[in-house]
Amino acid sequence: MQVVKVDIDTAAPLNPEASILIIYTGGTVGMVFDEKEKHLVPFNFSQIVDHVPELRQFNYLLTVLSIEPALDSSNVSVQDWLMLARLIGENYEKYDGFVVLHGTDTMAYSASALSYLLENLQKPVVFTGAQVPIGRIRTDARENLITALQIAATKKDGKSVVPEVCIYFRNLLLRGNRSKKVESSHFDAFKSGNYPPLAETGIDIEYSYEHILLHPQQPFKVHHTLNDKVAILKLFPGITPQVVQSILQAPGLQGLVLETFGSGNAPTKDWFLDLLREAVYRGILILNVSQCDEGRVDQGRYETSKHLLNMGVVGGADISTEAAISKLMYVLAQEGLSHPERVELLQQDLRGEITL
C-alpha cells in the first residue's frame, strides 16, 4: 500500500481562504466505468477536476492523498484506521480541515474509530462518499464532495465551526460516532437516531451550533494503538449455548459488545447467565448496546436486564454498535489501567458518542 500526493488546480490565489487535505481511501465515490474492462475501477485523482469542475471555483488550496490500491470499505481494518489517524496527525498543522473519501458500508465504523484516535481535535475531519460513482451522470458524489469541502473550510471568529469527526451525506452533517448506515438504495444513506444533525444543507448550510462539540482547551493528540481483541455478540430468540460459548471463549478475547433487546434486555436462562458471569470473572469487558436504532440501554429497568447490571456488564447508554466496538478497542488499548478504571472510562462520554 502506498500514498500518492496530488495537488488540485483551483482558483486559489496567494492568500486562499483555506487549505484542505482530501484523503481518498476508496469506495464508490472514486469509481468510473472502464469501457475496456466493462466494470467500475478507481479513477486517477489528478483528473478530479474533470469530474467535478466546480472545484476550480473554490478559493481553497486542495491537496489529495490517494491510498493505492484503493480499499473496498468492506476490507477496512484497524490498521487502516491507525494509518488515517497518522496521516491526519502528520498533516495537522499544514491544513485547516480534512475530507476523507470512504466507502459507505463501513464509514460509520471508521468515523467512530477516528473520533477516539484524534483527541482534542480542533479542526473538521469530514467523511463523505457516494451511492453512485462519480463517473455516472446522476452521481451524488459531486454534491457530497463539494459540501464536505465547504464544511471543512468554514470558520467563525478564526476557528473551525465543526471541530470534530463527522459524516456529510445527502443534506445532513452528522457526528461520526453517532452515525449509522441505514440505506443501500437511496441517497440519504446515513442516520443519527440518538443525536440531532450538526448541520442541514439547503440553499445555505445551517449549522446547529448547540449540538457541535466545543473547541477543546488541551493540545491535539493522536493515539496510535487500538486493541482488536474484541467481538460483537448479537442476541436473537433461540440463540444456543454453543454459539454464545464459541464467542465468549474465543482465544485472547478481551472485550465484547453485547447487542441486546430493547432497553438492554437479555435471556435469564441459567446457561446464558453462567457463560456471561464466567466471562466477566475472566476480566472480559462487556458493553451492553441496544439493537434498536434509537433509544438507550437502561440496565435494571426490567428483570431481564437487572442480572446483567449485577454481574458487572457495562451499560452502553445510547451508544451505537459502530461507536461501541471502536470505543472498546480504544479503552482496552490504554496502558496501565485496572479493570475498574477501564469500566469507568467506558462509561464516560469521551467524544460525544453517548448522552449521560
Coordinates of C-alpha atoms in Angstrom, one line a residue:
M1 CA 0.0 0.0 0.0
Q2 CA 1.3 3.5 -0.9
V3 CA 0.1 7.1 -0.5
V4 CA 0.2 9.2 -3.6
K5 CA 0.0 13.0 -3.3
V6 CA -1.8 15.1 -5.9
D7 CA -2.3 18.9 -5.9
I8 CA -5.6 20.1 -7.4
D9 CA -5.6 23.2 -9.6
T10 CA -8.2 25.7 -8.2
A11 CA -8.8 29.4 -8.3
A12 CA -6.9 29.9 -5.1
P13 CA -4.7 33.0 -5.1
L14 CA -1.6 33.5 -3.0
N15 CA -3.9 34.1 0.0
P16 CA -6.5 31.3 -0.1
E17 CA -9.5 31.1 2.3
A18 CA -8.5 27.7 3.5
S19 CA -6.2 24.7 2.8
I20 CA -7.9 21.3 2.8
L21 CA -6.4 17.9 2.6
I22 CA -8.6 15.3 0.9
I23 CA -7.7 11.7 1.8
Y24 CA -9.1 9.2 -0.7
T25 CA -9.3 5.6 0.7
G26 CA -11.5 4.0 -1.9
G27 CA -15.2 3.3 -2.3
T28 CA -17.9 4.1 -4.8
V29 CA -17.2 7.9 -4.7
G30 CA -14.0 7.4 -6.7
M31 CA -15.1 4.9 -9.3
V32 CA -15.6 5.3 -13.0
F33 CA -16.7 2.8 -15.6
D34 CA -13.9 1.3 -17.6
E35 CA -15.2 0.8 -21.2
K36 CA -12.5 -1.7 -21.9
E37 CA -12.8 -3.8 -18.8
K38 CA -16.6 -3.3 -18.5
H39 CA -16.6 -2.7 -14.8
L40 CA -16.0 0.0 -12.3
V41 CA -12.4 1.0 -11.5
P42 CA -10.8 3.7 -9.3
F43 CA -10.0 6.8 -11.3
N44 CA -6.9 8.9 -11.1
F45 CA -7.5 11.7 -8.7
S46 CA -5.2 14.0 -10.7
Q47 CA -8.3 14.2 -13.0
I48 CA -10.8 15.0 -10.3
V49 CA -11.4 18.5 -11.8
D50 CA -12.6 16.8 -15.0
H51 CA -15.4 15.1 -13.0
V52 CA -16.1 18.0 -10.6
P53 CA -15.3 21.2 -12.5
E54 CA -16.8 23.2 -9.7
L55 CA -13.6 22.7 -7.7
R56 CA -12.0 25.3 -9.9
Q57 CA -14.2 27.9 -8.4
F58 CA -13.0 27.3 -4.8
N59 CA -10.7 29.8 -3.2
Y60 CA -9.1 26.9 -1.4
L61 CA -5.8 25.1 -1.7
L62 CA -6.7 21.5 -2.2
T63 CA -4.4 18.5 -1.9
V64 CA -5.3 14.9 -2.3
L65 CA -3.6 11.9 -0.6
S66 CA -4.7 8.8 -2.5
I67 CA -4.4 5.4 -1.0
E68 CA -3.2 2.9 -3.6
P69 CA -4.5 0.3 -4.2
A70 CA -8.0 1.7 -3.3
L71 CA -9.8 0.0 -0.4
D72 CA -13.2 -1.5 -0.6
S73 CA -14.7 -0.4 2.7
S74 CA -15.6 -4.0 3.5
N75 CA -11.9 -4.7 3.7
V76 CA -11.1 -1.7 6.0
S77 CA -9.1 -2.9 9.0
V78 CA -7.9 -1.5 12.4
Q79 CA -4.5 -0.9 10.7
D80 CA -6.2 1.3 8.1
W81 CA -7.8 3.4 10.9
L82 CA -4.4 3.9 12.5
M83 CA -3.0 4.9 9.1
L84 CA -5.7 7.5 8.6
A85 CA -5.1 8.9 12.1
R86 CA -1.3 9.0 11.4
L87 CA -1.8 10.8 8.1
I88 CA -4.1 13.4 9.7
G89 CA -1.6 13.8 12.6
E90 CA 1.4 14.3 10.2
N91 CA -0.5 17.0 8.2
Y92 CA -2.5 18.5 11.1
E93 CA -0.5 21.8 11.2
K94 CA -0.5 22.2 7.4
Y95 CA -4.2 22.3 6.7
D96 CA -7.4 23.9 8.0
G97 CA -9.5 20.9 7.6
F98 CA -9.7 17.3 6.3
V99 CA -12.1 15.4 4.0
V100 CA -11.9 11.6 4.0
L101 CA -13.5 9.9 0.9
H102 CA -14.6 6.5 2.1
G103 CA -16.8 3.6 1.1
T104 CA -20.3 3.9 2.7
D105 CA -20.6 0.4 4.1
T106 CA -18.2 0.9 7.0
M107 CA -17.9 4.7 7.0
A108 CA -19.7 5.0 10.4
Y109 CA -17.2 2.5 11.9
S110 CA -14.2 4.4 10.6
A111 CA -15.5 7.8 11.6
S112 CA -16.2 6.4 15.1
A113 CA -12.7 5.0 15.4
L114 CA -11.1 8.2 14.2
S115 CA -13.1 10.2 16.7
Y116 CA -11.3 8.3 19.5
L117 CA -7.9 8.3 17.9
L118 CA -7.9 12.1 17.3
E119 CA -8.1 13.5 20.8
N120 CA -8.7 17.3 21.4
L121 CA -9.5 17.8 17.7
Q122 CA -9.8 21.4 16.8
K123 CA -10.3 21.1 13.0
P124 CA -13.0 19.3 10.9
V125 CA -12.5 15.8 9.7
V126 CA -15.4 15.2 7.3
F127 CA -16.1 11.8 6.0
T128 CA -18.1 11.5 2.8
G129 CA -18.7 9.2 -0.1
A130 CA -21.4 8.3 -2.6
Q131 CA -24.0 5.8 -3.5
V132 CA -23.5 6.3 -7.2
P133 CA -19.9 6.5 -8.8
I134 CA -18.5 9.9 -9.6
G135 CA -18.3 8.9 -13.3
R136 CA -22.1 8.5 -13.6
I137 CA -24.4 11.3 -14.7
R138 CA -26.8 11.0 -11.6
T139 CA -24.0 10.7 -9.1
D140 CA -24.4 12.1 -5.6
A141 CA -20.6 12.3 -5.3
R142 CA -20.2 15.8 -6.6
E143 CA -22.6 17.5 -4.2
N144 CA -21.3 15.4 -1.2
L145 CA -17.7 16.3 -2.0
I146 CA -18.3 20.0 -2.7
T147 CA -20.3 20.5 0.5
A148 CA -17.9 18.4 2.6
L149 CA -15.1 20.7 1.4
Q150 CA -17.1 23.8 2.3
I151 CA -17.8 22.4 5.8
A152 CA -14.1 21.6 6.3
A153 CA -13.2 25.1 5.3
T154 CA -15.8 27.1 7.3
K155 CA -14.5 29.2 10.2
K156 CA -16.2 31.6 12.6
D157 CA -14.1 34.1 14.6
G158 CA -11.0 32.4 13.3
K159 CA -11.9 28.9 14.5
S160 CA -13.2 25.9 12.6
V161 CA -17.0 25.7 13.0
V162 CA -17.0 21.9 13.3
P163 CA -14.0 20.7 15.4
E164 CA -14.9 17.1 15.3
V165 CA -15.0 13.9 13.2
C166 CA -18.3 13.9 11.2
I167 CA -20.1 12.4 8.2
Y168 CA -21.6 14.6 5.5
F169 CA -24.1 12.8 3.2
R170 CA -27.1 14.0 1.2
N171 CA -28.1 17.1 3.1
L172 CA -27.1 16.2 6.6
L173 CA -23.9 16.7 8.7
L174 CA -23.8 14.0 11.4
R175 CA -21.5 13.4 14.3
G176 CA -19.3 10.5 13.1
N177 CA -19.7 8.4 16.2
R178 CA -23.4 8.8 16.3
S179 CA -24.0 7.7 12.7
K180 CA -25.3 4.5 11.1
K181 CA -25.7 3.5 7.5
V182 CA -29.5 2.8 7.1
E183 CA -29.9 2.8 3.3
S184 CA -28.2 0.9 0.5
S185 CA -30.5 2.0 -2.3
H186 CA -31.2 5.7 -1.6
F187 CA -29.1 8.8 -1.4
D188 CA -30.0 9.5 2.2
A189 CA -27.8 6.7 3.4
F190 CA -27.0 7.8 6.9
K191 CA -28.9 8.5 10.1
S192 CA -28.2 9.6 13.6
G193 CA -31.1 8.3 15.6
N194 CA -29.9 9.4 19.1
Y195 CA -28.4 12.8 18.3
P196 CA -29.5 15.7 16.1
P197 CA -27.7 16.7 12.9
L198 CA -24.8 19.1 13.3
A199 CA -25.9 20.9 10.2
E200 CA -28.5 20.7 7.4
T201 CA -28.0 21.9 3.9
G202 CA -30.4 23.5 1.5
I203 CA -29.7 26.8 -0.2
D204 CA -27.4 27.5 2.8
I205 CA -25.6 25.4 5.3
E206 CA -27.4 25.8 8.5
Y207 CA -25.2 24.8 11.5
S208 CA -26.7 23.7 14.8
Y209 CA -24.1 25.3 17.0
E210 CA -25.6 24.0 20.2
H211 CA -25.1 20.4 19.0
I212 CA -21.5 20.8 17.9
L213 CA -18.6 19.9 20.3
L214 CA -16.9 22.9 21.9
H215 CA -13.3 23.7 21.0
P216 CA -11.0 21.7 23.4
Q217 CA -8.6 23.6 25.6
Q218 CA -6.0 20.8 25.6
P219 CA -3.5 20.2 22.8
F220 CA -4.3 17.9 19.9
K221 CA -3.1 14.3 20.4
V222 CA -3.1 11.3 18.1
H223 CA -3.4 7.8 19.6
H224 CA -1.5 5.1 17.7
T225 CA -2.9 1.9 19.2
L226 CA -6.2 0.0 19.3
N227 CA -6.8 -3.4 20.8
D228 CA -8.6 -5.6 18.3
K229 CA -9.2 -8.5 20.7
V230 CA -12.9 -7.7 20.7
A231 CA -16.1 -9.2 19.3
I232 CA -19.8 -8.5 18.8
L233 CA -22.5 -10.9 20.0
K234 CA -26.0 -10.1 18.7
L235 CA -28.7 -11.9 20.7
F236 CA -31.7 -13.4 19.0
P237 CA -34.5 -15.7 20.1
G238 CA -33.3 -19.2 20.0
I239 CA -29.6 -18.5 20.4
T240 CA -27.8 -21.6 21.6
P241 CA -25.2 -22.2 24.3
Q242 CA -22.8 -23.3 21.6
V243 CA -23.0 -20.0 19.8
V244 CA -22.5 -17.9 22.9
Q245 CA -19.8 -20.1 24.2
S246 CA -17.8 -20.0 20.9
I247 CA -17.6 -16.2 21.1
L248 CA -17.1 -15.7 24.8
Q249 CA -14.4 -18.4 24.9
A250 CA -12.6 -17.2 21.7
P251 CA -8.8 -17.3 22.4
G252 CA -7.5 -13.9 23.5
L253 CA -10.9 -12.2 23.8
Q254 CA -10.7 -9.1 26.0
G255 CA -13.8 -7.1 25.1
L256 CA -17.4 -7.8 23.9
V257 CA -20.2 -5.6 22.5
L258 CA -23.4 -7.4 23.6
E259 CA -26.3 -6.4 21.3
T260 CA -29.4 -6.9 23.5
F261 CA -33.1 -6.4 23.0
G262 CA -34.9 -3.1 23.6
S263 CA -33.5 -1.2 26.6
G264 CA -30.8 -3.7 27.3
N265 CA -32.6 -6.9 28.0
A266 CA -31.3 -10.4 27.6
P267 CA -32.2 -14.0 28.3
T268 CA -32.4 -15.1 32.0
K269 CA -31.7 -18.7 31.3
D270 CA -29.1 -20.3 33.6
W271 CA -26.7 -21.3 30.9
F272 CA -26.6 -17.8 29.4
L273 CA -26.0 -16.1 32.8
D274 CA -23.4 -18.7 33.7
L275 CA -21.4 -18.1 30.5
L276 CA -21.6 -14.3 30.9
R277 CA -20.7 -14.4 34.5
E278 CA -17.7 -16.6 33.8
A279 CA -16.5 -14.2 31.1
V280 CA -16.8 -11.2 33.4
Y281 CA -14.9 -13.2 36.0
R282 CA -12.1 -13.7 33.5
G283 CA -11.8 -10.0 33.0
I284 CA -13.6 -9.6 29.7
L285 CA -15.0 -6.1 29.4
I286 CA -18.7 -6.5 28.2
L287 CA -20.6 -3.4 26.9
N288 CA -24.4 -3.7 26.6
V289 CA -25.7 -2.0 23.5
S290 CA -29.3 -1.9 22.3
Q291 CA -30.2 -3.4 18.9
C292 CA -32.6 -0.5 18.4
D293 CA -31.6 2.4 16.2
E294 CA -33.0 4.8 18.7
G295 CA -33.2 4.8 22.5
R296 CA -30.9 3.7 25.2
V297 CA -29.8 0.9 27.4
D298 CA -31.3 1.2 30.9
Q299 CA -29.9 -1.8 32.9
G300 CA -32.1 -2.7 35.8
R301 CA -35.3 -1.2 34.3
Y302 CA -36.6 -4.8 33.8
E303 CA -35.8 -8.1 35.4
T304 CA -34.3 -9.2 32.1
S305 CA -31.5 -6.6 32.4
K306 CA -31.0 -6.4 36.1
H307 CA -29.0 -9.5 36.2
L308 CA -26.6 -8.0 33.7
L309 CA -26.1 -5.0 35.9
N310 CA -25.5 -7.2 38.9
M311 CA -22.8 -9.3 37.3
G312 CA -20.7 -6.3 36.0
V313 CA -21.8 -5.9 32.4
V314 CA -21.4 -2.2 31.5
G315 CA -24.4 -0.3 30.3
G316 CA -23.8 1.4 27.0
A317 CA -26.4 4.2 27.3
D318 CA -27.4 5.3 23.8
I319 CA -24.1 4.4 22.0
S320 CA -24.4 2.8 18.6
T321 CA -22.7 -0.6 17.8
E322 CA -20.4 1.2 15.3
A323 CA -19.2 3.5 18.0
A324 CA -19.1 0.9 20.7
I325 CA -16.7 -1.5 19.0
S326 CA -14.0 1.0 18.5
K327 CA -14.6 2.6 21.9
L328 CA -13.8 -0.9 23.4
M329 CA -10.7 -1.1 21.2
Y330 CA -9.6 2.4 22.4
V331 CA -10.3 1.7 26.1
L332 CA -8.5 -1.7 26.1
A333 CA -5.5 -0.1 24.4
Q334 CA -4.9 2.4 27.2
E335 CA -1.9 1.1 29.2
G336 CA -1.7 0.8 32.9
L337 CA -5.4 0.8 33.7
S338 CA -7.1 -1.6 36.1
H339 CA -10.3 -3.3 35.1
P340 CA -12.4 -0.9 37.2
E341 CA -10.6 2.0 35.6
R342 CA -11.4 0.7 32.2
V343 CA -15.1 0.3 33.2
E344 CA -15.1 3.9 34.4
L345 CA -13.5 5.1 31.1
L346 CA -16.0 3.1 29.1
Q347 CA -18.9 4.8 30.9
Q348 CA -17.5 8.3 30.2
D349 CA -18.6 10.4 27.2
L350 CA -15.2 10.7 25.5
R351 CA -16.0 12.3 22.1
G352 CA -19.7 13.0 22.2
E353 CA -20.6 9.3 21.5
I354 CA -23.1 9.0 24.4
T355 CA -25.6 11.0 26.3
L356 CA -25.0 10.9 30.0

